[in-house]
C-alpha positions as MATLAB code, in Angstrom:
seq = 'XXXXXXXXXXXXXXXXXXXXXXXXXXXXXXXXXXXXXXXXXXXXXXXXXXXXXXXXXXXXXXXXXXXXXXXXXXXXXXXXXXXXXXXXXXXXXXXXXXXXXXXXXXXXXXXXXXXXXXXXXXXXXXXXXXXXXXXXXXXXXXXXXXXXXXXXXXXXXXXXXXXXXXXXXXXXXXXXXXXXXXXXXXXXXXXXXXXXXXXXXXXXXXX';
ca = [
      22.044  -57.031   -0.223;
      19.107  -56.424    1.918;
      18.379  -52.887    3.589;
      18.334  -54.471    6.852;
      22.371  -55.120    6.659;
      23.954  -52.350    9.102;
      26.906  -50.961    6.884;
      30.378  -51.321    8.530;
      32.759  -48.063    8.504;
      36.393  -49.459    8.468;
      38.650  -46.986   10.328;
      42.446  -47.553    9.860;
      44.708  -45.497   10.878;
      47.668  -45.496   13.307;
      46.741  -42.158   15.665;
      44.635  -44.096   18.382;
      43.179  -41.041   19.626;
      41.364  -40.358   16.544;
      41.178  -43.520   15.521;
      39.057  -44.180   18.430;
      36.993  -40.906   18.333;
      35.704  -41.009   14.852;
      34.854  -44.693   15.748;
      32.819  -42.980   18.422;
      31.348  -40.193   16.147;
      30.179  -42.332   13.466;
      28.810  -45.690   16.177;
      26.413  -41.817   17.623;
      25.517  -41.699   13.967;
      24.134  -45.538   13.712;
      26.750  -47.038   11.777;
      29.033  -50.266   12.827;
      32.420  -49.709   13.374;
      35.242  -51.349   13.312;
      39.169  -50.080   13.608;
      42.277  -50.722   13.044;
      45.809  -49.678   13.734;
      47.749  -50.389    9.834;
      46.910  -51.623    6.704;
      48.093  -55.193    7.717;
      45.371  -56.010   10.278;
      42.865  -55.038    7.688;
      44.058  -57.269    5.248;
      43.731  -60.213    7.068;
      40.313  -59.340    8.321;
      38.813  -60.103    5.072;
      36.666  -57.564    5.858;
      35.667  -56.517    1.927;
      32.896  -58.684    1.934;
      30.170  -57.113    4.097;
      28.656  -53.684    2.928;
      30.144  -50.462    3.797;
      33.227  -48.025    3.094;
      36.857  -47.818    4.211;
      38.208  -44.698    5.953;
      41.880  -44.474    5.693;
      44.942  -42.926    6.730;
      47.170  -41.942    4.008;
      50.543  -42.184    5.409;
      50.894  -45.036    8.119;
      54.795  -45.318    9.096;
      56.423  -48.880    9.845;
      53.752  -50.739    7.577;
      51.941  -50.514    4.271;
      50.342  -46.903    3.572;
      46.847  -45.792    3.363;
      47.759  -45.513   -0.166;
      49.223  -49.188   -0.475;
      46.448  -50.396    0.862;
      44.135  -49.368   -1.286;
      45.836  -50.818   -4.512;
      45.768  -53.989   -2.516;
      42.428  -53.874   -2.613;
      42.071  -53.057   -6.060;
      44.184  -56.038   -7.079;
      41.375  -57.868   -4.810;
      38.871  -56.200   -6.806;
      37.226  -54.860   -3.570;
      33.691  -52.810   -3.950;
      34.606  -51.067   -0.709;
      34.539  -47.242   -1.380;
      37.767  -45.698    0.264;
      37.957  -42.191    2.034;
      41.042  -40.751    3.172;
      42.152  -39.340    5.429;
      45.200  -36.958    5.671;
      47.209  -34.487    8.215;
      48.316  -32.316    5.359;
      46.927  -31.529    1.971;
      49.204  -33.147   -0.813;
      48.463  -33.042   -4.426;
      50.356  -35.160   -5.823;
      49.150  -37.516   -3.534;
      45.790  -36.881   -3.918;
      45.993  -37.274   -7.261;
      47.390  -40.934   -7.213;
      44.228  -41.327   -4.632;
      41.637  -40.054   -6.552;
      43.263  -41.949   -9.923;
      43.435  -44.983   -7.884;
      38.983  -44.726   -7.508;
      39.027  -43.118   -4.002;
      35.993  -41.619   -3.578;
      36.825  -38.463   -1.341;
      39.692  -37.168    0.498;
      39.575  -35.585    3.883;
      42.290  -33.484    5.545;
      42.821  -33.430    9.320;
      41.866  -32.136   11.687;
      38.788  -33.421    9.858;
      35.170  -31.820   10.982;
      32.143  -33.851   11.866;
      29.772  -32.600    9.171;
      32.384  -33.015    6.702;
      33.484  -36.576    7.601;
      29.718  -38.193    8.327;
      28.366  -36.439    4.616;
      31.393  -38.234    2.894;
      30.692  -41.521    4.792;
      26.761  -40.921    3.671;
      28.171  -40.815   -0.210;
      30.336  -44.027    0.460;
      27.676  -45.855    1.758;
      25.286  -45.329   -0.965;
      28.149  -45.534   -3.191;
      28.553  -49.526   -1.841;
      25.159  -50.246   -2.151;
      24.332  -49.095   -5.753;
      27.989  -50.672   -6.637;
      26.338  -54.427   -5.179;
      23.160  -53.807   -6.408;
      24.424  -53.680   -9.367;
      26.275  -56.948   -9.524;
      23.361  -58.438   -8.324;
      22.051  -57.380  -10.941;
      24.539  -58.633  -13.315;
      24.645  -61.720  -11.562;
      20.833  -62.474  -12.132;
      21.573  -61.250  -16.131;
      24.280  -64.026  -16.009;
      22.060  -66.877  -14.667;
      19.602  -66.183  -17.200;
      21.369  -66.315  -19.673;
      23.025  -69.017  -18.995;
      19.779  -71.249  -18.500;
      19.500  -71.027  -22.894;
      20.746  -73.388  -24.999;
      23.352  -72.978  -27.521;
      20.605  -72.730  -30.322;
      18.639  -69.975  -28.303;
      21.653  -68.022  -27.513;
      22.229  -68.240  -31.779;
      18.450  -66.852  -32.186;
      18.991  -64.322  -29.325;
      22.248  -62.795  -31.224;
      20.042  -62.513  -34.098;
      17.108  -60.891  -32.732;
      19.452  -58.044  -30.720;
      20.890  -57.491  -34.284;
      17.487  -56.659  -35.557;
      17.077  -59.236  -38.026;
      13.653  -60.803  -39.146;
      12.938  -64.471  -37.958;
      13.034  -65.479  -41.633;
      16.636  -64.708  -41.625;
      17.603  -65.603  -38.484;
      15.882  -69.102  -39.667;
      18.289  -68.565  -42.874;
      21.244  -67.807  -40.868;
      20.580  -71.096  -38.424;
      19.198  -73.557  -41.223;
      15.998  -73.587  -39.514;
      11.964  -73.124  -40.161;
      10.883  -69.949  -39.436;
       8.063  -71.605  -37.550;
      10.621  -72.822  -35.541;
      12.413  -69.974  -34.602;
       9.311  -68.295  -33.127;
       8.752  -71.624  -30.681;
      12.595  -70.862  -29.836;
      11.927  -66.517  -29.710;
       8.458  -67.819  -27.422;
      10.874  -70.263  -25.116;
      13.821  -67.319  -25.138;
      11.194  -64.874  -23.572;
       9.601  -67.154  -21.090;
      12.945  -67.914  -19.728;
      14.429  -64.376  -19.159;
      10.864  -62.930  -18.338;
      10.105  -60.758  -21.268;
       7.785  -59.802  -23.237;
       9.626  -57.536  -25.724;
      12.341  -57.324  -27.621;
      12.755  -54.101  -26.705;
      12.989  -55.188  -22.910;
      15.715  -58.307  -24.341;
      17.602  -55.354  -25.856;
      17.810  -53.938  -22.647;
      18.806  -56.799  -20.601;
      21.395  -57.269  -23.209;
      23.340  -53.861  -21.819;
      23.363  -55.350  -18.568;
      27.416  -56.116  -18.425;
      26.591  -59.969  -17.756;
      24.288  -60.439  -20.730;
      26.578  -58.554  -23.278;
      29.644  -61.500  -22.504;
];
């Protein structure tokens, strides 16, 4: 994701009043808005896929709730961060929210610092969250660029075990292990393995 991308805010929620006017509050603040009146509309705006956060109503009668919603999304495995938004402070409700992975809940009538510093934390919240698998992604190609005998001498050097015994372990020279350990770092881009250790913890190189 490159910092020129504009995040979207995703309003949904079925007052049209302040639907509209937090559309216009955050649009003053720079960010690209779009709204919605239910859950439904969202949903088939396939919307999840640019960068950006999800403010939503909680309870949304005649349709799916705020709350609905966002296990929907969860099922899609959607980055977006969610905020909510509610007319009355319920616990039990926020509970579910929060346990669900919503990342801040806002009761109405909902002030303007309030409201833009939680849309700040779901926006940075979105970007480290795709930076991240970008990241993961770039671990996966990597790794998947070795053959089936590096991969073998890989597992044995993030176990810590000499290249004699990896050569053991593999029935191969030990002369030849170090052209594959020479090959395995010019591939990923290493110099270490130290710095293969840490690739390693990346969530795509540890599968």
């Amino acid at each position: 994701m490159t910092s020129s991308i504009i995040p979207i805010v995703h309003v949904v929620d079925d007052d049209d009043d302040l639907r509209e006017a937090v559309a216009v509050l955050l649009r003053v603040a720079g960010y690209q808005v779009r709204t919605y009146a239910d859950a439904g509309h969202f949903l088939l705006s396939d919307a999840t896929r640019a960068p950006g956060c999800l403010l939503l109503d909680v309870r949304m009668p005649g349709g799916p709730s705020g709350l609905d919603l966002q296990e929907a999304l969860a099922e899609r495995r959607s980055p977006l961060p969610v905020i909510f938004l509610s007319g009355q402070a319920d616990v039990p409700m926020c509970a579910r929210a929060f346990k669900a992975g919503a990342l801040d809940f806002l009761t109405k009538p909902i002030r303007k610092d309030e409201l833009l510093a939680a849309v700040a934390r779901a926006i940075e919240r979105d970007r480290e969250t795709r930076r991240a698998s970008e990241r993961a992604s770039d671990v996966r190609c990597l790794f998947e660029s070795l053959s089936e005998r590096e991969r073998s001498v890989v597992a044995g050097l993030a176990s810590g075990k000499l290249n004699k015994t990896i050569a053991a372990d593999l029935s191969l020279s030990e002369r030849m292990v170090k052209t594959y350990r020479a090959r395995i770092m010019q591939k990923l881009g290493i110099r270490s393995i130290s710095q293969l250790i840490e690739l390693l913890k990346q969530p795509a190189g540890a599968s």
